[in-house]
Short mmCIF file of C-alpha atoms in Angstrom, two decimals:
data_model
loop_
_atom_site.label_atom_id
_atom_site.label_comp_id
_atom_site.label_asym_id
_atom_site.label_seq_id
_atom_site.Cartn_x
_atom_site.Cartn_y
_atom_site.Cartn_z
CA MET A 1076 0.00 0.00 0.00
CA SER A 1077 1.32 3.46 -0.66
CA ASP A 1078 2.55 5.35 2.36
CA THR A 1079 -0.42 7.66 2.03
CA ALA A 1080 -3.08 4.92 2.23
CA GLN A 1081 -5.66 5.76 4.86
CA THR A 1082 -8.49 4.03 6.62
CA LEU A 1083 -11.49 3.98 4.30
CA PRO A 1084 -14.25 6.48 5.08
CA PRO A 1085 -16.74 5.30 7.76
CA ALA A 1086 -19.51 4.99 5.16
CA ALA A 1087 -17.40 2.53 3.17
CA LEU A 1088 -16.61 0.41 6.25
CA ALA A 1089 -20.33 0.39 7.06
CA GLN A 1090 -21.33 -0.62 3.53
CA LEU A 1091 -18.80 -3.48 3.41
CA PHE A 1092 -18.83 -4.73 6.97
CA THR A 1093 -20.44 -3.07 9.94
CA GLU A 1094 -23.89 -2.35 8.50
CA ALA A 1095 -23.97 -4.97 5.74
CA ARG A 1096 -26.35 -7.88 6.24
CA THR A 1097 -27.11 -11.22 4.67
CA HIS A 1098 -30.43 -10.75 2.88
CA MET A 1099 -33.31 -13.21 2.49
CA HIS A 1100 -35.91 -10.92 0.92
CA TRP A 1101 -35.35 -9.12 -2.35
CA GLN A 1102 -36.77 -6.05 -4.04
CA ASP A 1103 -38.28 -6.47 -7.49
CA ARG A 1104 -35.35 -4.68 -9.08
CA PRO A 1105 -33.13 -6.33 -11.66
CA VAL A 1106 -29.35 -6.72 -11.72
CA THR A 1107 -27.98 -6.21 -15.21
CA ALA A 1108 -25.44 -8.31 -17.08
CA ALA A 1109 -23.18 -5.27 -17.03
CA GLN A 1110 -23.36 -5.24 -13.22
CA LEU A 1111 -22.53 -8.96 -13.03
CA ARG A 1112 -19.45 -8.41 -15.19
CA GLU A 1113 -18.44 -5.41 -13.11
CA ILE A 1114 -18.69 -7.49 -9.91
CA TYR A 1115 -16.48 -10.18 -11.46
CA ASP A 1116 -13.99 -7.62 -12.71
CA LEU A 1117 -13.54 -6.25 -9.20
CA ALA A 1118 -13.53 -9.53 -7.26
CA LYS A 1119 -11.01 -11.13 -9.63
CA TRP A 1120 -8.23 -8.97 -8.13
CA GLY A 1121 -8.42 -10.61 -4.70
CA PRO A 1122 -5.36 -12.76 -4.01
CA THR A 1123 -5.21 -16.56 -4.41
CA SER A 1124 -2.36 -18.93 -3.72
CA MET A 1125 0.17 -18.73 -6.58
CA ASN A 1126 -2.49 -16.74 -8.48
CA GLY A 1127 -4.09 -20.13 -9.11
CA PHE A 1128 -7.61 -18.70 -9.43
CA PRO A 1129 -9.68 -21.92 -9.05
CA MET A 1130 -13.04 -20.09 -8.99
CA ARG A 1131 -15.51 -20.84 -11.80
CA LEU A 1132 -18.91 -19.13 -11.94
CA LYS A 1133 -22.42 -19.50 -13.29
CA PHE A 1134 -24.71 -16.52 -12.86
CA VAL A 1135 -28.26 -17.90 -12.71
CA VAL A 1136 -30.64 -15.21 -13.96
CA SER A 1137 -33.14 -16.59 -16.47
CA PRO A 1138 -36.35 -18.35 -15.36
CA ALA A 1139 -35.19 -21.52 -17.11
CA ALA A 1140 -31.87 -21.62 -15.26
CA LYS A 1141 -33.68 -20.91 -11.99
CA ASP A 1142 -36.05 -23.78 -12.66
CA THR A 1143 -33.04 -26.06 -12.90
CA LEU A 1144 -31.35 -24.75 -9.76
CA ILE A 1145 -34.13 -24.18 -7.28
CA PRO A 1146 -35.31 -27.82 -6.80
CA LEU A 1147 -31.70 -28.68 -5.84
CA LEU A 1148 -31.68 -26.27 -2.89
CA SER A 1149 -32.69 -27.05 0.66
CA GLU A 1150 -36.29 -26.05 1.22
CA GLY A 1151 -35.43 -22.97 3.26
CA ASN A 1152 -33.34 -21.57 0.40
CA GLN A 1153 -35.89 -21.97 -2.40
CA ALA A 1154 -38.27 -19.03 -2.06
CA LYS A 1155 -35.54 -16.47 -1.49
CA THR A 1156 -33.59 -17.74 -4.48
CA ARG A 1157 -36.71 -17.52 -6.64
CA ALA A 1158 -37.11 -13.88 -5.55
CA ALA A 1159 -33.45 -12.86 -6.02
CA PRO A 1160 -32.65 -11.26 -9.37
CA ALA A 1161 -29.46 -13.36 -9.71
CA THR A 1162 -27.75 -16.27 -7.97
CA ILE A 1163 -24.04 -16.91 -8.35
CA ILE A 1164 -22.97 -20.56 -8.36
CA VAL A 1165 -19.39 -20.46 -7.07
CA ALA A 1166 -17.55 -23.60 -8.12
CA SER A 1167 -13.90 -24.61 -8.17
CA ASP A 1168 -11.84 -26.28 -10.84
CA PRO A 1169 -9.89 -29.22 -9.40
CA SER A 1170 -7.62 -28.94 -12.43
CA PHE A 1171 -6.88 -25.26 -11.84
CA HIS A 1172 -3.17 -26.08 -11.85
CA GLU A 1173 -3.29 -26.54 -15.63
CA GLN A 1174 -3.56 -22.73 -15.86
CA LEU A 1175 -0.57 -21.99 -13.60
CA PRO A 1176 1.94 -21.59 -16.45
CA ALA A 1177 -0.22 -18.70 -17.75
CA LEU A 1178 -1.31 -17.25 -14.39
CA PHE A 1179 1.94 -17.67 -12.43
CA PRO A 1180 4.64 -17.52 -15.10
CA GLY A 1181 7.37 -16.60 -12.61
CA ALA A 1182 7.43 -20.12 -11.14
CA PRO A 1183 7.54 -22.63 -14.00
CA GLY A 1184 7.47 -25.63 -11.66
CA ALA A 1185 4.25 -24.63 -9.91
CA LYS A 1186 2.01 -26.82 -12.04
CA ASP A 1187 4.05 -29.94 -11.28
CA LEU A 1188 3.70 -29.34 -7.53
CA PHE A 1189 -0.02 -30.08 -7.90
CA ALA A 1190 -0.08 -32.52 -10.80
CA GLY A 1191 0.71 -35.59 -8.73
CA ASN A 1192 -0.98 -34.56 -5.50
CA ASP A 1193 -4.77 -34.80 -5.58
CA ALA A 1194 -5.20 -33.97 -1.89
CA LEU A 1195 -3.18 -30.77 -2.25
CA ARG A 1196 -5.12 -29.79 -5.38
CA GLU A 1197 -8.45 -30.38 -3.70
CA SER A 1198 -7.65 -28.47 -0.53
CA THR A 1199 -6.06 -25.62 -2.50
CA ALA A 1200 -9.06 -25.39 -4.84
CA PHE A 1201 -11.52 -25.46 -1.94
CA ARG A 1202 -9.63 -22.91 0.20
CA ASN A 1203 -9.00 -20.49 -2.62
CA SER A 1204 -12.42 -20.68 -4.25
CA SER A 1205 -13.80 -19.93 -0.78
CA LEU A 1206 -11.54 -16.88 -0.49
CA GLN A 1207 -12.81 -15.83 -3.93
CA ALA A 1208 -16.43 -16.27 -2.82
CA ALA A 1209 -15.72 -13.82 -0.01
CA TYR A 1210 -14.16 -11.38 -2.48
CA LEU A 1211 -17.37 -11.66 -4.53
CA ILE A 1212 -19.49 -10.87 -1.47
CA MET A 1213 -17.35 -7.81 -0.77
CA ALA A 1214 -17.46 -6.74 -4.45
CA VAL A 1215 -21.27 -7.06 -4.49
CA ARG A 1216 -21.44 -4.80 -1.45
CA ALA A 1217 -18.86 -2.39 -2.87
CA PHE A 1218 -21.26 -1.70 -5.74
CA GLY A 1219 -24.15 -1.00 -3.35
CA LEU A 1220 -25.88 -4.35 -3.84
CA ASP A 1221 -26.65 -7.00 -1.24
CA ALA A 1222 -25.53 -10.61 -0.97
CA GLY A 1223 -27.16 -13.71 0.48
CA PRO A 1224 -24.59 -16.54 0.61
CA MET A 1225 -25.92 -20.10 1.03
CA SER A 1226 -24.51 -23.56 1.50
CA GLY A 1227 -27.76 -25.52 1.80
CA PHE A 1228 -28.07 -27.43 -1.49
CA ASP A 1229 -27.37 -30.83 -3.02
CA ALA A 1230 -23.87 -30.27 -4.32
CA ALA A 1231 -23.71 -33.47 -6.38
CA LYS A 1232 -26.93 -32.54 -8.17
CA VAL A 1233 -25.85 -28.93 -8.77
CA ASP A 1234 -22.56 -30.23 -10.16
CA ALA A 1235 -24.41 -32.63 -12.45
CA ALA A 1236 -26.84 -29.95 -13.64
CA PHE A 1237 -24.35 -27.15 -14.26
CA PHE A 1238 -20.85 -28.64 -14.47
CA ALA A 1239 -21.27 -32.12 -15.94
CA ASP A 1240 -18.98 -31.28 -18.85
CA SER A 1241 -16.22 -29.57 -16.89
CA GLY A 1242 -15.92 -31.51 -13.64
CA TYR A 1243 -16.04 -28.28 -11.63
CA ARG A 1244 -17.31 -28.65 -8.08
CA THR A 1245 -19.90 -26.36 -6.56
CA ASN A 1246 -18.64 -24.69 -3.37
CA MET A 1247 -21.41 -22.24 -2.42
CA LEU A 1248 -24.18 -20.06 -3.79
CA ILE A 1249 -24.69 -16.32 -3.42
CA ASN A 1250 -27.99 -14.60 -4.07
CA ILE A 1251 -27.47 -11.00 -5.14
CA GLY A 1252 -29.74 -8.03 -5.68
CA TYR A 1253 -31.27 -5.29 -3.59
CA GLY A 1254 -32.46 -6.57 -0.23
CA VAL A 1255 -35.54 -5.56 1.70
CA ALA A 1256 -34.05 -4.10 4.85
CA GLU A 1257 -37.39 -4.07 6.68
CA LYS A 1258 -37.52 -7.86 6.59
CA LEU A 1259 -34.13 -8.49 8.21
CA TYR A 1260 -34.18 -10.34 11.50
CA PRO A 1261 -31.99 -9.10 14.37
CA ARG A 1262 -28.30 -9.47 13.68
CA GLY A 1263 -26.43 -12.41 15.20
CA PRO A 1264 -23.71 -11.63 17.75
CA ARG A 1265 -19.99 -12.03 17.05
CA PRO A 1266 -17.37 -13.33 19.50
CA ALA A 1267 -15.26 -10.72 21.27
CA PHE A 1268 -11.57 -10.61 20.32
CA ASP A 1269 -10.41 -12.37 23.48
CA GLU A 1270 -12.81 -15.27 22.98
CA VAL A 1271 -11.27 -16.38 19.69
CA ALA A 1272 -7.97 -14.52 19.25
CA GLU A 1273 -4.72 -13.94 21.06
CA ILE A 1274 -1.68 -11.75 20.47
CA LEU A 1275 1.56 -13.66 21.05
CA MET B 326 -28.43 -2.32 1.62
CA SER B 327 -30.30 0.93 1.91
CA ASP B 328 -31.81 2.24 -1.31
CA THR B 329 -29.24 5.02 -1.26
CA ALA B 330 -26.17 2.76 -1.19
CA GLN B 331 -23.74 3.72 -3.91
CA THR B 332 -20.64 2.29 -5.50
CA LEU B 333 -17.71 3.01 -3.22
CA PRO B 334 -15.40 5.85 -4.31
CA PRO B 335 -12.72 4.80 -6.86
CA ALA B 336 -9.97 5.27 -4.27
CA ALA B 337 -11.66 2.74 -2.00
CA LEU B 338 -12.04 0.16 -4.79
CA ALA B 339 -8.37 0.69 -5.65
CA GLN B 340 -7.24 0.27 -2.03
CA LEU B 341 -9.25 -2.95 -1.55
CA PHE B 342 -8.98 -4.58 -4.96
CA THR B 343 -7.65 -3.02 -8.11
CA GLU B 344 -4.38 -1.57 -6.79
CA ALA B 345 -3.89 -3.81 -3.75
CA ARG B 346 -1.04 -6.31 -3.95
CA THR B 347 0.25 -9.29 -2.01
CA HIS B 348 3.43 -8.07 -0.33
CA MET B 349 6.67 -9.95 0.31
CA HIS B 350 8.84 -7.08 1.60
CA TRP B 351 7.96 -5.04 4.66
CA GLN B 352 8.82 -1.62 5.96
CA ASP B 353 10.34 -1.39 9.43
CA ARG B 354 7.14 0.07 10.83
CA PRO B 355 5.19 -1.65 13.61
CA VAL B 356 1.55 -2.65 13.74
CA THR B 357 0.09 -1.99 17.16
CA ALA B 358 -2.08 -4.26 19.28
CA ALA B 359 -4.84 -1.66 18.91
CA GLN B 360 -4.63 -2.04 15.11
CA LEU B 361 -4.81 -5.84 15.36
CA ARG B 362 -7.96 -5.58 17.47
CA GLU B 363 -9.44 -3.04 15.07
CA ILE B 364 -8.82 -5.40 12.13
CA TYR B 365 -10.55 -8.22 13.98
CA ASP B 366 -13.46 -6.00 14.97
CA LEU B 367 -14.08 -5.11 11.34
CA ALA B 368 -13.53 -8.55 9.77
CA LYS B 369 -15.76 -10.27 12.33
CA TRP B 370 -18.86 -8.81 10.63
CA GLY B 371 -18.37 -10.76 7.40
CA PRO B 372 -21.02 -13.47 6.98
CA THR B 373 -20.53 -17.16 7.82
CA SER B 374 -22.93 -20.05 7.42
CA MET B 375 -25.48 -19.96 10.26
CA ASN B 376 -23.21 -17.34 11.89
CA GLY B 377 -21.08 -20.33 12.89
CA PHE B 378 -17.84 -18.30 13.03
CA PRO B 379 -15.28 -21.14 12.98
CA MET B 380 -12.26 -18.80 12.69
CA ARG B 381 -9.72 -18.80 15.52
CA LEU B 382 -6.66 -16.53 15.45
CA LYS B 383 -3.16 -16.15 16.82
CA PHE B 384 -1.39 -12.90 16.03
CA VAL B 385 2.34 -13.68 16.00
CA VAL B 386 4.21 -10.49 16.91
CA SER B 387 6.90 -11.16 19.54
CA PRO B 388 10.34 -12.46 18.61
CA ALA B 389 9.72 -15.57 20.73
CA ALA B 390 6.49 -16.42 18.91
CA LYS B 391 8.19 -15.80 15.57
CA ASP B 392 11.01 -18.12 16.55
CA THR B 393 8.42 -20.85 17.07
CA LEU B 394 6.56 -20.19 13.81
CA ILE B 395 9.24 -19.46 11.25
CA PRO B 396 11.01 -22.86 11.17
CA LEU B 397 7.61 -24.43 10.35
CA LEU B 398 7.22 -22.40 7.15
CA SER B 399 8.38 -23.39 3.71
CA GLU B 400 11.76 -21.87 3.01
CA GLY B 401 10.40 -19.24 0.64
CA ASN B 402 8.09 -17.89 3.33
CA GLN B 403 10.64 -17.54 6.13
CA ALA B 404 12.50 -14.29 5.45
CA LYS B 405 9.38 -12.30 4.62
CA THR B 406 7.64 -13.55 7.74
CA ARG B 407 10.66 -12.56 9.85
CA ALA B 408 10.45 -9.06 8.37
CA ALA B 409 6.68 -8.62 8.72
CA PRO B 410 5.57 -6.81 11.89
CA ALA B 411 2.80 -9.35 12.49
CA THR B 412 1.61 -12.69 11.12
CA ILE B 413 -1.94 -13.90 11.59
CA ILE B 414 -2.39 -17.65 12.02
CA VAL B 415 -5.92 -18.30 10.75
CA ALA B 416 -7.22 -21.56 12.18
CA SER B 417 -10.64 -23.17 12.36
CA ASP B 418 -12.43 -24.84 15.24
CA PRO B 419 -13.83 -28.21 14.14
CA SER B 420 -16.16 -27.99 17.16
CA PHE B 421 -17.49 -24.57 16.14
CA HIS B 422 -21.02 -26.01 16.30
CA GLU B 423 -20.86 -26.00 20.10
CA GLN B 424 -21.22 -22.19 19.89
CA LEU B 425 -24.27 -22.21 17.60
CA PRO B 426 -26.84 -21.93 20.40
CA ALA B 427 -25.22 -18.60 21.35
CA LEU B 428 -24.35 -17.36 17.85
CA PHE B 429 -27.46 -18.55 15.97
CA PRO B 430 -30.19 -18.56 18.63
CA GLY B 431 -33.00 -18.39 16.09
CA ALA B 432 -32.45 -22.02 15.02
CA PRO B 433 -32.19 -24.15 18.17
CA GLY B 434 -31.59 -27.35 16.16
CA ALA B 435 -28.55 -26.03 14.27
CA LYS B 436 -25.99 -27.57 16.62
CA ASP B 437 -27.48 -31.04 16.23
CA LEU B 438 -27.20 -30.84 12.44
CA PHE B 439 -23.43 -30.88 12.85
CA ALA B 440 -22.97 -32.94 16.01
CA GLY B 441 -23.21 -36.31 14.29
CA ASN B 442 -21.69 -35.38 10.96
CA ASP B 443 -17.91 -34.96 11.04
CA ALA B 444 -17.58 -34.50 7.26
CA LEU B 445 -20.12 -31.66 7.29
CA ARG B 446 -18.41 -30.03 10.27
CA GLU B 447 -15.00 -30.22 8.64
CA SER B 448 -16.08 -28.85 5.26
CA THR B 449 -18.15 -26.11 6.93
CA ALA B 450 -15.25 -25.12 9.20
CA PHE B 451 -12.79 -25.10 6.28
CA ARG B 452 -15.06 -23.17 3.90
CA ASN B 453 -16.12 -20.58 6.43
CA SER B 454 -12.73 -20.01 8.05
CA SER B 455 -11.45 -19.43 4.49
CA LEU B 456 -14.20 -16.85 3.89
CA GLN B 457 -13.16 -15.24 7.17
CA ALA B 458 -9.50 -15.18 6.09
CA ALA B 459 -10.59 -13.20 3.03
CA TYR B 460 -12.56 -10.80 5.24
CA LEU B 461 -9.37 -10.31 7.27
CA ILE B 462 -7.38 -9.51 4.12
CA MET B 463 -10.01 -6.96 3.10
CA ALA B 464 -10.10 -5.48 6.61
CA VAL B 465 -6.30 -5.16 6.67
CA ARG B 466 -6.48 -3.25 3.39
CA ALA B 467 -9.45 -1.16 4.55
CA PHE B 468 -7.22 0.23 7.30
CA GLY B 469 -4.48 1.14 4.82
CA LEU B 470 -2.21 -1.79 5.66
CA ASP B 471 -0.98 -4.55 3.38
CA ALA B 472 -1.47 -8.30 3.53
CA GLY B 473 0.66 -11.23 2.41
CA PRO B 474 -1.38 -14.46 2.64
CA MET B 475 0.54 -17.76 2.61
CA SER B 476 -0.27 -21.44 2.55
CA GLY B 477 3.26 -22.86 2.44
CA PHE B 478 3.86 -24.30 5.92
CA ASP B 479 3.74 -27.58 7.82
CA ALA B 480 0.17 -27.48 9.07
CA ALA B 481 0.52 -30.39 11.47
CA LYS B 482 3.52 -28.75 13.13
CA VAL B 483 1.86 -25.32 13.34
CA ASP B 484 -1.18 -27.00 14.89
CA ALA B 485 1.03 -28.77 17.41
CA ALA B 486 2.96 -25.61 18.29
CA PHE B 487 0.02 -23.22 18.60
CA PHE B 488 -3.18 -25.24 19.02
CA ALA B 489 -2.20 -28.42 20.86
CA ASP B 490 -4.63 -27.65 23.69
CA SER B 491 -7.60 -26.65 21.56
CA GLY B 492 -7.54 -28.97 18.56
CA TYR B 493 -7.94 -26.02 16.20
CA ARG B 494 -6.59 -26.57 12.69
CA THR B 495 -4.42 -24.05 10.90
CA ASN B 496 -5.92 -22.99 7.58
CA MET B 497 -3.58 -20.25 6.31
CA LEU B 498 -1.23 -17.48 7.42
CA ILE B 499 -1.35 -13.77 6.63
CA ASN B 500 1.60 -11.44 7.04
CA ILE B 501 0.48 -7.89 7.71
CA GLY B 502 2.19 -4.55 7.88
CA TYR B 503 3.27 -1.83 5.48
CA GLY B 504 4.68 -3.27 2.28
CA VAL B 505 7.58 -1.98 0.21
CA ALA B 506 5.89 -1.16 -3.08
CA GLU B 507 9.19 -0.76 -4.91
CA LYS B 508 9.96 -4.45 -4.40
CA LEU B 509 6.75 -5.81 -5.92
CA TYR B 510 7.14 -7.99 -8.98
CA PRO B 511 4.80 -7.45 -11.96
CA ARG B 512 1.22 -8.36 -11.20
CA GLY B 513 -0.12 -11.73 -12.34
CA PRO B 514 -2.90 -11.72 -14.94
CA ARG B 515 -6.51 -12.66 -14.17
CA PRO B 516 -8.85 -14.66 -16.42
CA ALA B 517 -11.36 -12.65 -18.45
CA PHE B 518 -15.02 -13.05 -17.49
CA ASP B 519 -15.84 -15.34 -20.41
CA GLU B 520 -12.97 -17.71 -19.61
CA VAL B 521 -14.35 -18.69 -16.20
CA ALA B 522 -17.92 -17.37 -15.95
CA GLU B 523 -21.22 -17.54 -17.77
CA ILE B 524 -24.59 -15.84 -17.41
CA LEU B 525 -27.45 -18.32 -17.73
#
């Protein structure tokens, strides 16, 4: 960071973190394809291990794509996903290492590190696609939209419906749009620093 | 988000995403305990599944704690970690579900969902502590500091050295401080939208 970098303005911290909420109810207000591309083009800059970038995305917007997705969700996630203008399927590519020569050209041996080690590839793809899901959530909020991340779905069936050709594995889903603030329930508490952290 | 939420100012998007870099070289400038607590108190608001909050942290700052950590890192991560004013060990609690009655009081059965399902607990703890690591990276940057996330270390040995009593599992490490911009190498490319994403 440059020596002049400052703490972001309070309104930005509120929009990203302190006042942002996971939404379950959505306004009848669309999210455009241009917005979806803009969200991707911001979130893509978040760091991943060796710039490996395992995240692969489907943006579910059309009624037909929703009809495919929604029956594969746990019951509690169905109505809100129907109401959301878009749902991001965040998957990971277990063969992400094939792209390392292009994405991480400074370390020519990086691909071989993963080629013979399935466990390392799987944990790296899962960890880093999860980091990238969080960058997406932050990017959604940075553009003034709301996010509703979900992990209640039948992953094998979502994989089969959306990634049968590629072998990508669904990690989580994120509803996006403009939430209905009046329908939020009270916010859950967070642990205090000393309950979960320590300075050594 | 309120109906008046806007895209963050360009300088904020640059500081968080478009101009932010993973740093390997660190200025000789400390990070205070107050800053570490401030970073936690911002990052803690990022969403986790059922507010389960599996992340557990050690902030390695003292020379003694560094002497314990550094030999457990891959060789390429040692010098930069010695130079960084602080290193966050991001771990996850595989028994995070024990806290669900306090953290997610609206769903009294949530704890039981996980109690008998080790695979679900492990994947949930790994996914969500990874999301929380990304929130930490964004919080570090939001305060004008730099981050250097790492996954090259002997996880079993870090667990044994720092979490033997608790059974927490180390997920990743994040060096933090003020980076030396002049020593950055050229930035790695990112895939274009159409290479990894699709709107359905």
